[in-house]
PDB file of C-alpha atoms in Angstrom:
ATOM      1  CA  UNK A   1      33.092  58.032   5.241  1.00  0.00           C
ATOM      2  CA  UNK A   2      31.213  61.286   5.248  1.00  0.00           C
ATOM      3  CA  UNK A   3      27.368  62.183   5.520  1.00  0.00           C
ATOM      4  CA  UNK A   4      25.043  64.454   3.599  1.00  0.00           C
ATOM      5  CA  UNK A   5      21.678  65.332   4.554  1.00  0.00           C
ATOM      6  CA  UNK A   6      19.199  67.195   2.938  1.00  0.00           C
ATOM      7  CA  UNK A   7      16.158  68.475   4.678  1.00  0.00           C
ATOM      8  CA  UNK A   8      13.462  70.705   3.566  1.00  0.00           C
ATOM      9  CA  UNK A   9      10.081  72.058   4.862  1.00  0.00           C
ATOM     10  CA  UNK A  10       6.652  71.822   3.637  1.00  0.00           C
ATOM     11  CA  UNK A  11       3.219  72.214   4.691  1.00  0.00           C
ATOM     12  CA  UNK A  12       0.329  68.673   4.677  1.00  0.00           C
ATOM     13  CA  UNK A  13       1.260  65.173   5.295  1.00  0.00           C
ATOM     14  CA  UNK A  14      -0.028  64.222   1.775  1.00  0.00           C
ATOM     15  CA  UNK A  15       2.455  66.603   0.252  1.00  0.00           C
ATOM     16  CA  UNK A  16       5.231  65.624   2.334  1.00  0.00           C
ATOM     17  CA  UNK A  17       4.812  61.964   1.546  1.00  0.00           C
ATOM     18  CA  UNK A  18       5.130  62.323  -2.088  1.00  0.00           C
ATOM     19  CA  UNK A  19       7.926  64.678  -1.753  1.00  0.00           C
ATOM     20  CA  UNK A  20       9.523  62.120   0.070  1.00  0.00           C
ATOM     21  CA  UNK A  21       9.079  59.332  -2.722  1.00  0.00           C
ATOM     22  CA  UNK A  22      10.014  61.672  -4.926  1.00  0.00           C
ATOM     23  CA  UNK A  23      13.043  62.045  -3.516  1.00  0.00           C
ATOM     24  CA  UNK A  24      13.783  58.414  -3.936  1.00  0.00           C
ATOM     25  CA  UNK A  25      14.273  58.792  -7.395  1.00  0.00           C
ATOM     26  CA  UNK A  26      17.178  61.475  -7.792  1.00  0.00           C
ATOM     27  CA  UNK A  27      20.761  60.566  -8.536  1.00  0.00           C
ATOM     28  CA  UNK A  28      22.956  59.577  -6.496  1.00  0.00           C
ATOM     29  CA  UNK A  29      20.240  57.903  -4.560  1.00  0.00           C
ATOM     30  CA  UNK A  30      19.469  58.872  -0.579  1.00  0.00           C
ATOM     31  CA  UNK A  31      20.379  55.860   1.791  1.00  0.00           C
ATOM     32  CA  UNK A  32      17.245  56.778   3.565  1.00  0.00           C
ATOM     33  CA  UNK A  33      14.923  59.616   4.074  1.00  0.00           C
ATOM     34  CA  UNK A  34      12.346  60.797   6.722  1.00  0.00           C
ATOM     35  CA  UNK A  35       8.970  62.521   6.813  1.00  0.00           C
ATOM     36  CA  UNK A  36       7.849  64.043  10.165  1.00  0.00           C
ATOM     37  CA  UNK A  37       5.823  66.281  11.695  1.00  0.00           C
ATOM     38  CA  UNK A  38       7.247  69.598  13.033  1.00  0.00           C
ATOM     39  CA  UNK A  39       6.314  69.104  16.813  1.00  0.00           C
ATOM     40  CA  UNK A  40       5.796  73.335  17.295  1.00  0.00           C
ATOM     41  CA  UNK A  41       2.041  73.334  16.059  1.00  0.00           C
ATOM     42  CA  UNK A  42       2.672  75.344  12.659  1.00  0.00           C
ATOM     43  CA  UNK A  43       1.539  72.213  10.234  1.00  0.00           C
ATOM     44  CA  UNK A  44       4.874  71.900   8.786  1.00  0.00           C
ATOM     45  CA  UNK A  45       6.456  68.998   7.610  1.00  0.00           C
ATOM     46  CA  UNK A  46       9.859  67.808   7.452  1.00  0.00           C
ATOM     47  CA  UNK A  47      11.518  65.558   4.895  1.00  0.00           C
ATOM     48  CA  UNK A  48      14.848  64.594   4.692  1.00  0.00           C
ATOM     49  CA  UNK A  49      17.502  63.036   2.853  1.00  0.00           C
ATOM     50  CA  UNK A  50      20.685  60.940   3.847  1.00  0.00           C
ATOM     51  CA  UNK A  51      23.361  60.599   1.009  1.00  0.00           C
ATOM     52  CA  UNK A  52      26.943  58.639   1.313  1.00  0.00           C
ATOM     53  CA  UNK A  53      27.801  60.705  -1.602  1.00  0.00           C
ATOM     54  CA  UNK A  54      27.142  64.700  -2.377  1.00  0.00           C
ATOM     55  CA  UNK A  55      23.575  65.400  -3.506  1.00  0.00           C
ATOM     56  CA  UNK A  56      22.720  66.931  -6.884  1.00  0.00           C
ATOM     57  CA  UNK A  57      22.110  70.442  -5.527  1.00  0.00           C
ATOM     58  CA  UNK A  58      20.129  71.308  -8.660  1.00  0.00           C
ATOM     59  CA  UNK A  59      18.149  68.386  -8.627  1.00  0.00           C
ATOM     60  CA  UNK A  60      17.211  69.143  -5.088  1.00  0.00           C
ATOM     61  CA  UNK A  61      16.491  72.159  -5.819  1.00  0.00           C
ATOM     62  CA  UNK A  62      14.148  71.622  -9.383  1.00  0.00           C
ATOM     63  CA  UNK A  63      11.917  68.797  -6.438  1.00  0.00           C
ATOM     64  CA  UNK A  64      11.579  71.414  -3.481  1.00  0.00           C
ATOM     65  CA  UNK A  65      10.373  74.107  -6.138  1.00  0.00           C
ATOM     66  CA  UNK A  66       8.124  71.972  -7.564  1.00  0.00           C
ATOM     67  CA  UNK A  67       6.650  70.479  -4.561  1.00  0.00           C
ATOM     68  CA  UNK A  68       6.859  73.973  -3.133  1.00  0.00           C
ATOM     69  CA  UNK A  69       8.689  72.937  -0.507  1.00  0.00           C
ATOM     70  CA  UNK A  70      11.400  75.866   0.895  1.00  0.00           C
ATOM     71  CA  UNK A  71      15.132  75.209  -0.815  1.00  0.00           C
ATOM     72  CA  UNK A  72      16.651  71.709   0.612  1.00  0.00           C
ATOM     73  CA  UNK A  73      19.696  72.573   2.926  1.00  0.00           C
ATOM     74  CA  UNK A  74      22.279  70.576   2.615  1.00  0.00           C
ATOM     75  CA  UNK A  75      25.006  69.534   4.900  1.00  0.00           C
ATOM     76  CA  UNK A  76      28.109  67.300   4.980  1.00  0.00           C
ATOM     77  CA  UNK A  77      28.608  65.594   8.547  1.00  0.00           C
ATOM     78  CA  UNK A  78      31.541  64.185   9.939  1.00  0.00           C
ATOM     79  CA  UNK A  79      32.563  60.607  10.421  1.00  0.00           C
ATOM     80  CA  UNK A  80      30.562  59.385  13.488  1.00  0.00           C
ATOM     81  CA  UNK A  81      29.497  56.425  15.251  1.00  0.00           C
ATOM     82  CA  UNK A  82      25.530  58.380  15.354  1.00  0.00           C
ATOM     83  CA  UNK A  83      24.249  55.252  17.461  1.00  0.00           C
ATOM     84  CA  UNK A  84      27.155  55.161  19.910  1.00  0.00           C
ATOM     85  CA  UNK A  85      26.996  58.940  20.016  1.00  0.00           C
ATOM     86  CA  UNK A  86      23.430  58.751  20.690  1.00  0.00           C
ATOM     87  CA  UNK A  87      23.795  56.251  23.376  1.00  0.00           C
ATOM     88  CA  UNK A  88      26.500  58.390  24.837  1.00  0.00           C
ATOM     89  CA  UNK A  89      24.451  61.207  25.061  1.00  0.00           C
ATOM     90  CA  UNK A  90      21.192  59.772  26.002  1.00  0.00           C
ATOM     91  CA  UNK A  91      21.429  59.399  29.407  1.00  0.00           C
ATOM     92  CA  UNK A  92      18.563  57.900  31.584  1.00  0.00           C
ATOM     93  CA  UNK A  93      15.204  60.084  32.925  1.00  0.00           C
ATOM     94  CA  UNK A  94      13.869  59.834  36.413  1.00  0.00           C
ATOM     95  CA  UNK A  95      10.463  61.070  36.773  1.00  0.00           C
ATOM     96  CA  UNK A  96       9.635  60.249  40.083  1.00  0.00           C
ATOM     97  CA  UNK A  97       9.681  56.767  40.968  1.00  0.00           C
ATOM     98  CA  UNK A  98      10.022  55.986  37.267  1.00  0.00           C
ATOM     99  CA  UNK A  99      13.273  55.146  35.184  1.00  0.00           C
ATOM    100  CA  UNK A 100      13.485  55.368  31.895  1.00  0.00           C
ATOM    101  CA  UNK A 101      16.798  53.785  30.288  1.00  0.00           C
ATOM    102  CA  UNK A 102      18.689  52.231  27.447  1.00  0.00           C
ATOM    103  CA  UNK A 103      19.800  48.762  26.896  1.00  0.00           C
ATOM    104  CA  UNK A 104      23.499  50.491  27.073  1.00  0.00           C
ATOM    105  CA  UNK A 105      22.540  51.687  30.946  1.00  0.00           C
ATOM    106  CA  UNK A 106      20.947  48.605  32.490  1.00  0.00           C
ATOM    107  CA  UNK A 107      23.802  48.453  34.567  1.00  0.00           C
ATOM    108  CA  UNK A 108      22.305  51.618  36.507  1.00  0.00           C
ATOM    109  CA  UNK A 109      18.816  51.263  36.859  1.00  0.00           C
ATOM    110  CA  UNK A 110      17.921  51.873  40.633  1.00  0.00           C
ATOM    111  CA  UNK A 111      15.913  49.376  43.221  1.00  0.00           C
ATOM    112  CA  UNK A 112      12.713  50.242  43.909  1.00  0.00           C
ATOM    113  CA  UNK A 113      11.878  52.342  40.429  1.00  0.00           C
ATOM    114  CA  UNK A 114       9.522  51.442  37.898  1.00  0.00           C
ATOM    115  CA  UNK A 115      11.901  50.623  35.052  1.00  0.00           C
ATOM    116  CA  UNK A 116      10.933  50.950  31.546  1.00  0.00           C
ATOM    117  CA  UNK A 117      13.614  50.064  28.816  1.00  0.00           C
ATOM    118  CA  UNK A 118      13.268  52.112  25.750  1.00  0.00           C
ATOM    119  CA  UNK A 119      15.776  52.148  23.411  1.00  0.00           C
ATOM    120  CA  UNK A 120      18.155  54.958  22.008  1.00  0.00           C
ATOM    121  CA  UNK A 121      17.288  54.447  18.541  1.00  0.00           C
ATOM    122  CA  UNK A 122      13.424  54.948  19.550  1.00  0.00           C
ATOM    123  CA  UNK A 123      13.932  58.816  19.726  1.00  0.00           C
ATOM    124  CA  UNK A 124      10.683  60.543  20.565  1.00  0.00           C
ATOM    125  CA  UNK A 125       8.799  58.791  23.698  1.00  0.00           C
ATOM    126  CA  UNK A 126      12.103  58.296  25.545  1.00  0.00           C
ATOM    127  CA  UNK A 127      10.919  60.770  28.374  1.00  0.00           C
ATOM    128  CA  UNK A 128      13.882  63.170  27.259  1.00  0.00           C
ATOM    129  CA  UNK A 129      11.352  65.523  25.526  1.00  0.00           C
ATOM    130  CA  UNK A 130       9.887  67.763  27.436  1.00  0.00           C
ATOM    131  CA  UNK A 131       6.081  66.555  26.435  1.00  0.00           C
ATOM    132  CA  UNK A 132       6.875  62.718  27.379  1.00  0.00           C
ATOM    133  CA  UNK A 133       8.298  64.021  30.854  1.00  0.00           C
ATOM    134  CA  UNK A 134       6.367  66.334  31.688  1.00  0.00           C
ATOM    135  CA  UNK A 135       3.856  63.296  31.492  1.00  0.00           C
ATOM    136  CA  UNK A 136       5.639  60.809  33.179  1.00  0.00           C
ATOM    137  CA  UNK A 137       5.956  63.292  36.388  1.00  0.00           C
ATOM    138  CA  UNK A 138       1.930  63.801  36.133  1.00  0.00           C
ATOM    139  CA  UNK A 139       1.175  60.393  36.390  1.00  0.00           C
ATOM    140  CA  UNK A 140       3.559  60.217  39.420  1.00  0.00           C
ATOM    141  CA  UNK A 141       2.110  63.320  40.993  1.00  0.00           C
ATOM    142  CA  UNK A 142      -1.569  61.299  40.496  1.00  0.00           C
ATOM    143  CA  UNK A 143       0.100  57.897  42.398  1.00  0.00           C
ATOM    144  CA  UNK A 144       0.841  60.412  45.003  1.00  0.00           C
ATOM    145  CA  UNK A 145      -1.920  61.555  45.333  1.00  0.00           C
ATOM    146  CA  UNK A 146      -3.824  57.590  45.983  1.00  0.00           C
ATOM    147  CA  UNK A 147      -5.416  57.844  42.723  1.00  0.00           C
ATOM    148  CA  UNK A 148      -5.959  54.514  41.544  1.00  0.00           C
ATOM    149  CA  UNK A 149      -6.923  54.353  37.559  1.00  0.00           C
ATOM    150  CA  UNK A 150      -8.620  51.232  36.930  1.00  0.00           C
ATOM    151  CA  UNK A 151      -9.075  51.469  33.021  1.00  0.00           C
ATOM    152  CA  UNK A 152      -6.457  53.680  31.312  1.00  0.00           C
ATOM    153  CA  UNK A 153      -5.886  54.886  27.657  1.00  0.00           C
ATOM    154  CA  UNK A 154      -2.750  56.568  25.529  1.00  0.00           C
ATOM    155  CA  UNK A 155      -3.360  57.694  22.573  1.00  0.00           C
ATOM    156  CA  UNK A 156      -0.715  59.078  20.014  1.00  0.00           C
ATOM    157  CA  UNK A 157       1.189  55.973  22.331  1.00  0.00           C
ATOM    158  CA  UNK A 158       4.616  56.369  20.116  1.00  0.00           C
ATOM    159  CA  UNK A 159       6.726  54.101  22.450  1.00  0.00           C
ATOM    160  CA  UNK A 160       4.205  53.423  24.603  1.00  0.00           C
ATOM    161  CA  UNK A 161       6.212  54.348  27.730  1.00  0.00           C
ATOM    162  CA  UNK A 162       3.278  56.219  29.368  1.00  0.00           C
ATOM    163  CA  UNK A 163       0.710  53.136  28.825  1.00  0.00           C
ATOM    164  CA  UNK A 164       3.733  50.899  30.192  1.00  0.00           C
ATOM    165  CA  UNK A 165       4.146  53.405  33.142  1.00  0.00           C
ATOM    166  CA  UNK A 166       0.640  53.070  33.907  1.00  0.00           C
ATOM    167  CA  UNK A 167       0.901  49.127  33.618  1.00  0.00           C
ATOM    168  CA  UNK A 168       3.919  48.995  36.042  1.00  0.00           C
ATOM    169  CA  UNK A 169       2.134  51.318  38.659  1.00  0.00           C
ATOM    170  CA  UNK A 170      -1.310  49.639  38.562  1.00  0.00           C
ATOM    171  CA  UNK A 171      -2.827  46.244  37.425  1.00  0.00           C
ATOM    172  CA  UNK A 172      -5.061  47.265  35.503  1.00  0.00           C
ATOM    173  CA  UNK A 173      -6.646  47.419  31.364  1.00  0.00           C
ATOM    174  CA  UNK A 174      -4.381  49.752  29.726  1.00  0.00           C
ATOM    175  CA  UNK A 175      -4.781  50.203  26.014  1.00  0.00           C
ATOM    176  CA  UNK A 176      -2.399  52.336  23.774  1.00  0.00           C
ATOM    177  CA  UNK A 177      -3.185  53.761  20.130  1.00  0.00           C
ATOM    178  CA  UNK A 178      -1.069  55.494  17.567  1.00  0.00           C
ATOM    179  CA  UNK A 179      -2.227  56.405  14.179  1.00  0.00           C
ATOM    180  CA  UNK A 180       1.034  55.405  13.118  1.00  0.00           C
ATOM    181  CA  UNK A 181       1.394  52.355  11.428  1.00  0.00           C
ATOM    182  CA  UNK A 182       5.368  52.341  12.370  1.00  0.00           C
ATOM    183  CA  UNK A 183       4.998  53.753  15.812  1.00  0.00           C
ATOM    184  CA  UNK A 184       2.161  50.719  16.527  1.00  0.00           C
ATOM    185  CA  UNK A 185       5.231  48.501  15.537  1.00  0.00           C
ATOM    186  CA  UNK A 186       7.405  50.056  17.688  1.00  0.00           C
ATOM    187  CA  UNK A 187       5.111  49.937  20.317  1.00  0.00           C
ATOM    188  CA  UNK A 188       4.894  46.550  19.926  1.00  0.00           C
ATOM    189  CA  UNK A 189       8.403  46.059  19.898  1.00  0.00           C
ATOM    190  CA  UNK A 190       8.997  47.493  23.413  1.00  0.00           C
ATOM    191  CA  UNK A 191       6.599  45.770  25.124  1.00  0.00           C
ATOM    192  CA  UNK A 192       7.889  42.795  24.590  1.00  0.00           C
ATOM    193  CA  UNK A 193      11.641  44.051  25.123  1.00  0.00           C
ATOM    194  CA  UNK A 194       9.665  45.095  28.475  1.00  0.00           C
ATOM    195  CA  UNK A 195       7.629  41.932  29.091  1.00  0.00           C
ATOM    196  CA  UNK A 196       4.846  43.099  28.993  1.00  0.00           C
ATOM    197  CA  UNK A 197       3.055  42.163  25.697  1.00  0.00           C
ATOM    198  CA  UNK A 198       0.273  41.134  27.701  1.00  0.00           C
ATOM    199  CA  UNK A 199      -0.406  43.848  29.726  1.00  0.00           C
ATOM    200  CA  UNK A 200      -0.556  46.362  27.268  1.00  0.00           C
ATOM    201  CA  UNK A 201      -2.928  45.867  23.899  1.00  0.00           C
ATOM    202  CA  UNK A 202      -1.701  48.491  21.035  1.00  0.00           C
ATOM    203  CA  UNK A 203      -4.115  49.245  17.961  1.00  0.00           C
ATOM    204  CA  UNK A 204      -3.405  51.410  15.139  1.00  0.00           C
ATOM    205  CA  UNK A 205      -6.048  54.095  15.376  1.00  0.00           C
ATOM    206  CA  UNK A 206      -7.038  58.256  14.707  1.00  0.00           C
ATOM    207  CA  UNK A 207      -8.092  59.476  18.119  1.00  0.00           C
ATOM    208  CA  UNK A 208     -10.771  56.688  19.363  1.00  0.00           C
ATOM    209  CA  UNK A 209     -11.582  55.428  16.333  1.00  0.00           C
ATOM    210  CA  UNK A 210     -11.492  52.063  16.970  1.00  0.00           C
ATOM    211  CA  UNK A 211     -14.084  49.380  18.705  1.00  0.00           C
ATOM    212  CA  UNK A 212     -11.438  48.801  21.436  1.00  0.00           C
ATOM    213  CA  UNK A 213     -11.417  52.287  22.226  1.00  0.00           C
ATOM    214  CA  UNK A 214     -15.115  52.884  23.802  1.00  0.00           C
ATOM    215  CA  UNK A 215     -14.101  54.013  27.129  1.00  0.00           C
ATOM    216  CA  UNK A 216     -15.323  55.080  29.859  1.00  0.00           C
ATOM    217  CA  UNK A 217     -11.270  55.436  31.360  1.00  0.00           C
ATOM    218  CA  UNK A 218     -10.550  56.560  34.569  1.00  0.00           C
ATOM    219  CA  UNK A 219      -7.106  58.433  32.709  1.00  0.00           C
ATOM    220  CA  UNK A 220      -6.682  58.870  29.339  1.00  0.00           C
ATOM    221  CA  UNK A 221      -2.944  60.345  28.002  1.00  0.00           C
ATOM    222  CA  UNK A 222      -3.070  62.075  25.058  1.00  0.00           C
ATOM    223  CA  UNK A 223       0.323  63.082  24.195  1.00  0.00           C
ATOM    224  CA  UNK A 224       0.094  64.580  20.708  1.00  0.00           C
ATOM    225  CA  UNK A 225      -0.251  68.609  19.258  1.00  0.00           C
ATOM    226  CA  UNK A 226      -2.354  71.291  19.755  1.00  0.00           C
ATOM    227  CA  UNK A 227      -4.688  70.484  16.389  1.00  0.00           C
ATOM    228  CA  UNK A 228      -5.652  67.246  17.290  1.00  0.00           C
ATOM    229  CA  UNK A 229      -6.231  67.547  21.590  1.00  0.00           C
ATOM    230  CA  UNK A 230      -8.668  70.288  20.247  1.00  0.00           C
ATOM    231  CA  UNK A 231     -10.097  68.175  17.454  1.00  0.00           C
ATOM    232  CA  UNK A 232     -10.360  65.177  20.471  1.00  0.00           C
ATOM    233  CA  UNK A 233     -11.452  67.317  23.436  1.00  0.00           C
ATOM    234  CA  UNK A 234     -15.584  65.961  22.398  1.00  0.00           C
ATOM    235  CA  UNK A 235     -14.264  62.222  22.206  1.00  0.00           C
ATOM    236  CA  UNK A 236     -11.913  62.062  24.971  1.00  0.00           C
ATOM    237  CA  UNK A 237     -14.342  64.002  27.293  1.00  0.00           C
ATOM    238  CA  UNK A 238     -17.358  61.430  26.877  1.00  0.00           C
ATOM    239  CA  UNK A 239     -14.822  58.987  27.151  1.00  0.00           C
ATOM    240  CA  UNK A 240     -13.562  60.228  30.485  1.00  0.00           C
ATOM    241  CA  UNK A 241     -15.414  59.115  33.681  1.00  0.00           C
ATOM    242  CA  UNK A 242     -16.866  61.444  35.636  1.00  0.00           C
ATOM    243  CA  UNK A 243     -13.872  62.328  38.515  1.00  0.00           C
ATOM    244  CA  UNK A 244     -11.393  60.613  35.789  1.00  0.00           C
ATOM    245  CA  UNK A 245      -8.266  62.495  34.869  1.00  0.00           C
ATOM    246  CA  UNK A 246      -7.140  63.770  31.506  1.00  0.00           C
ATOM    247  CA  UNK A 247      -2.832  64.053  31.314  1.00  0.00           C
ATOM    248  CA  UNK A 248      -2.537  66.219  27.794  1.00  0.00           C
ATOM    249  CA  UNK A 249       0.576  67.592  26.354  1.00  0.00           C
ATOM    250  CA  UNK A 250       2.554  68.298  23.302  1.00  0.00           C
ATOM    251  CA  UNK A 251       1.218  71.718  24.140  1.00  0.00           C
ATOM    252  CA  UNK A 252       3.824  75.049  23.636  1.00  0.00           C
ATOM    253  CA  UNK A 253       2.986  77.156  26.227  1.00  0.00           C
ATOM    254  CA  UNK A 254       1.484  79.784  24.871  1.00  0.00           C
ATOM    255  CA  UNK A 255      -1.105  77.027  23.582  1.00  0.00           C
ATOM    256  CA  UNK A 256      -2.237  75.939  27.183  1.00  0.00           C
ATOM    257  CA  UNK A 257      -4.891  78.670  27.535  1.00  0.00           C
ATOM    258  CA  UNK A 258      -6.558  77.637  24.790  1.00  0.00           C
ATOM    259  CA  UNK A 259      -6.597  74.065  25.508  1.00  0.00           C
ATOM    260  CA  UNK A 260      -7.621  74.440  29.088  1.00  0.00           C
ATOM    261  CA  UNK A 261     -10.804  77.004  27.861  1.00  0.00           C
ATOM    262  CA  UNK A 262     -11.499  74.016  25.157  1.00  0.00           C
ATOM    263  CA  UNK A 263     -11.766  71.025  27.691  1.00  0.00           C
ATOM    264  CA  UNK A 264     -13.120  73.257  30.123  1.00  0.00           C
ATOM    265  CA  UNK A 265     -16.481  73.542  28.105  1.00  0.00           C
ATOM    266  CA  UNK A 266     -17.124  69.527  28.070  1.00  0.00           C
ATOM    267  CA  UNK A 267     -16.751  69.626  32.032  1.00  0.00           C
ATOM    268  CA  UNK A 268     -12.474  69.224  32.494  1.00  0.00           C
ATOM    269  CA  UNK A 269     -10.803  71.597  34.768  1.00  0.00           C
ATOM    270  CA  UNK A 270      -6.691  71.520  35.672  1.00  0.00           C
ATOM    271  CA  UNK A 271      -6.007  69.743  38.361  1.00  0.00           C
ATOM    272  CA  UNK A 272      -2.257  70.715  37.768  1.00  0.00           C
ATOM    273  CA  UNK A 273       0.056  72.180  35.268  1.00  0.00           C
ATOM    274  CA  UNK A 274       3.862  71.702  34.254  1.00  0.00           C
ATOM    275  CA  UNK A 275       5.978  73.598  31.987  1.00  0.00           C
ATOM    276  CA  UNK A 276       9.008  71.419  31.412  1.00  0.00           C
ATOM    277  CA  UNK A 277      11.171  74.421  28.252  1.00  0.00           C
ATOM    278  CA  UNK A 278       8.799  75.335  25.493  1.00  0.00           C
ATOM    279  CA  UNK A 279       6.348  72.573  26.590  1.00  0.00           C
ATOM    280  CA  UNK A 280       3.441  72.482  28.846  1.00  0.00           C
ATOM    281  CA  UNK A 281       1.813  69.356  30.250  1.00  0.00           C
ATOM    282  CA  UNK A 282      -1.620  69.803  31.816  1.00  0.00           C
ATOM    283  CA  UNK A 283      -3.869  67.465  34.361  1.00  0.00           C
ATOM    284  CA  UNK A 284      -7.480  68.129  33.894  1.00  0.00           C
ATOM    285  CA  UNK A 285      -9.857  66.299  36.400  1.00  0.00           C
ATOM    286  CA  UNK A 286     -13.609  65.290  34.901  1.00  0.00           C
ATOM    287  CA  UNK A 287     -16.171  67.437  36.952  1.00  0.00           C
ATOM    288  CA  UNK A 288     -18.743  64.573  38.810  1.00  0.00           C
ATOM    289  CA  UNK A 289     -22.021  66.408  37.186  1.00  0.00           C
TER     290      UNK A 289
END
């Protein structure tokens, strides 16, 4: 049976949300739709539409116009198996002496590697982007090195796979945030596919606003956009003990100047940085004044 989608653009979450109920109510009906954020830094929004039969065209276009979203685009996909294609496709990430897999490859994970078990389905926090890996290889760059975090932090956690990384490589208090209600669930939902409910405590949270987030951390991850690490850089910096390290990213490149000059005034400097495509991961070290 064929596919339609229909996806559109739009700038603000609050817009994009009621575009997206709106769109619940056009006939024939969507199977499902989607609201996310464009990960390039521009503000946009995307919101989508799945249909198992053609979309009213003029009805889609009557919403986007006045939501004053761009025109939908619509497409007709082919008959596909989408989770065994994914699966197929998805193959496992090695960032050092971690291994990040799929149910569907447990049959290859390696001795001796830190494996975490995310699955296919869970798209963004598999370590396949370039933000989530460029990550993963910074906190095995830091092991490396003999640091030894003893209180550690994620925030924007998605699948947690970087708090869970952190709990594999140390015992020690790792807590993971997302301001996602969904993503907290998901969260959730890995760690105890992982085992490791109890290592890991997840709260639903906007940057450190939450009692369980006071700090002081030895590392904090903050894997999110440009907006926010510049909205957090006062938070996470108090937050960040003094000779602690900072792993930030969801950074395009040409955004890493500006970060680095931002956290540089609250006393961060870069101990290292990664570009991994489009995407830039930095390590900034806590000065000890």
């Amino acid at each position: 049976m064929p596919t339609w989608t229909a996806l559109t653009t739009l700038e603000g979450k609050s817009q994009a949300d009621a575009l997206g109920e709106a769109l619940e109510n056009i006939d024939p009906a969507p199977t499902g739709i989607g609201v996310f954020e464009v990960e390039d830094g521009s503000g946009l929004w995307e919101v989508g539409g799945y249909f198992t039969d053609a979309p009213d065209e003029t009805a889609l276009l009557i919403l986007s116009t006045a939501m004053g979203a761009k025109p939908f685009t619509v497409s007709e996909l082919p008959d596909t198996d989408w989770v065994a294609h994914v699966r197929r496709e998805l193959a496992p990430v090695e960032a050092g002496r971690f291994f990040v897999y799929g149910s569907h490859d447990a049959d290859k994970v390696p001795a001796g590697k830190h494996a975490l078990l995310i699955e296919a389905a869970m798209a963004f926090g598999t370590g396949h982007h370039g933000t989530t890996l460029g990550c993963l290889r910074a906190l095995d760059r830091l092991a490396d090195q003999d640091v030894k975090a003893t209180r550690v932090v994620d925030i924007g956690c998605g699948t947690a796979v970087l708090a869970m990384a952190a709990a594999h490589l140390w015992s020690v208090d790792v807590t993971a945030s997302d301001i996602d209600a969904q993503a907290v669930d998901v969260a959730v939902a890995n760690l105890r596919a992982n085992d490791m409910e109890n290592r890991v405590a997840v709260v639903e949270a906007a940057g450190f606003d939450h009692a369980a987030l006071e700090g002081p951390y030895d590392l904090i991850f903050a894997n999110i956009l440009k907006g926010p690490l510049v909205a957090l850089a006062p938070d996470l910096s108090a937050r960040l003990s003094a000779g602690g390290y900072a792993v930030l990213s969801g950074i395009l490149n040409e955004q890493a100047d500006e970060i680095v000059n931002v956290y540089a005034r609250f006393g961060n400097s870069v101990a290292h940085r990664e570009e991994i495509g489009e995407w830039t991961t930095l390590t900034l070290e806590k000065s000890h004044n």
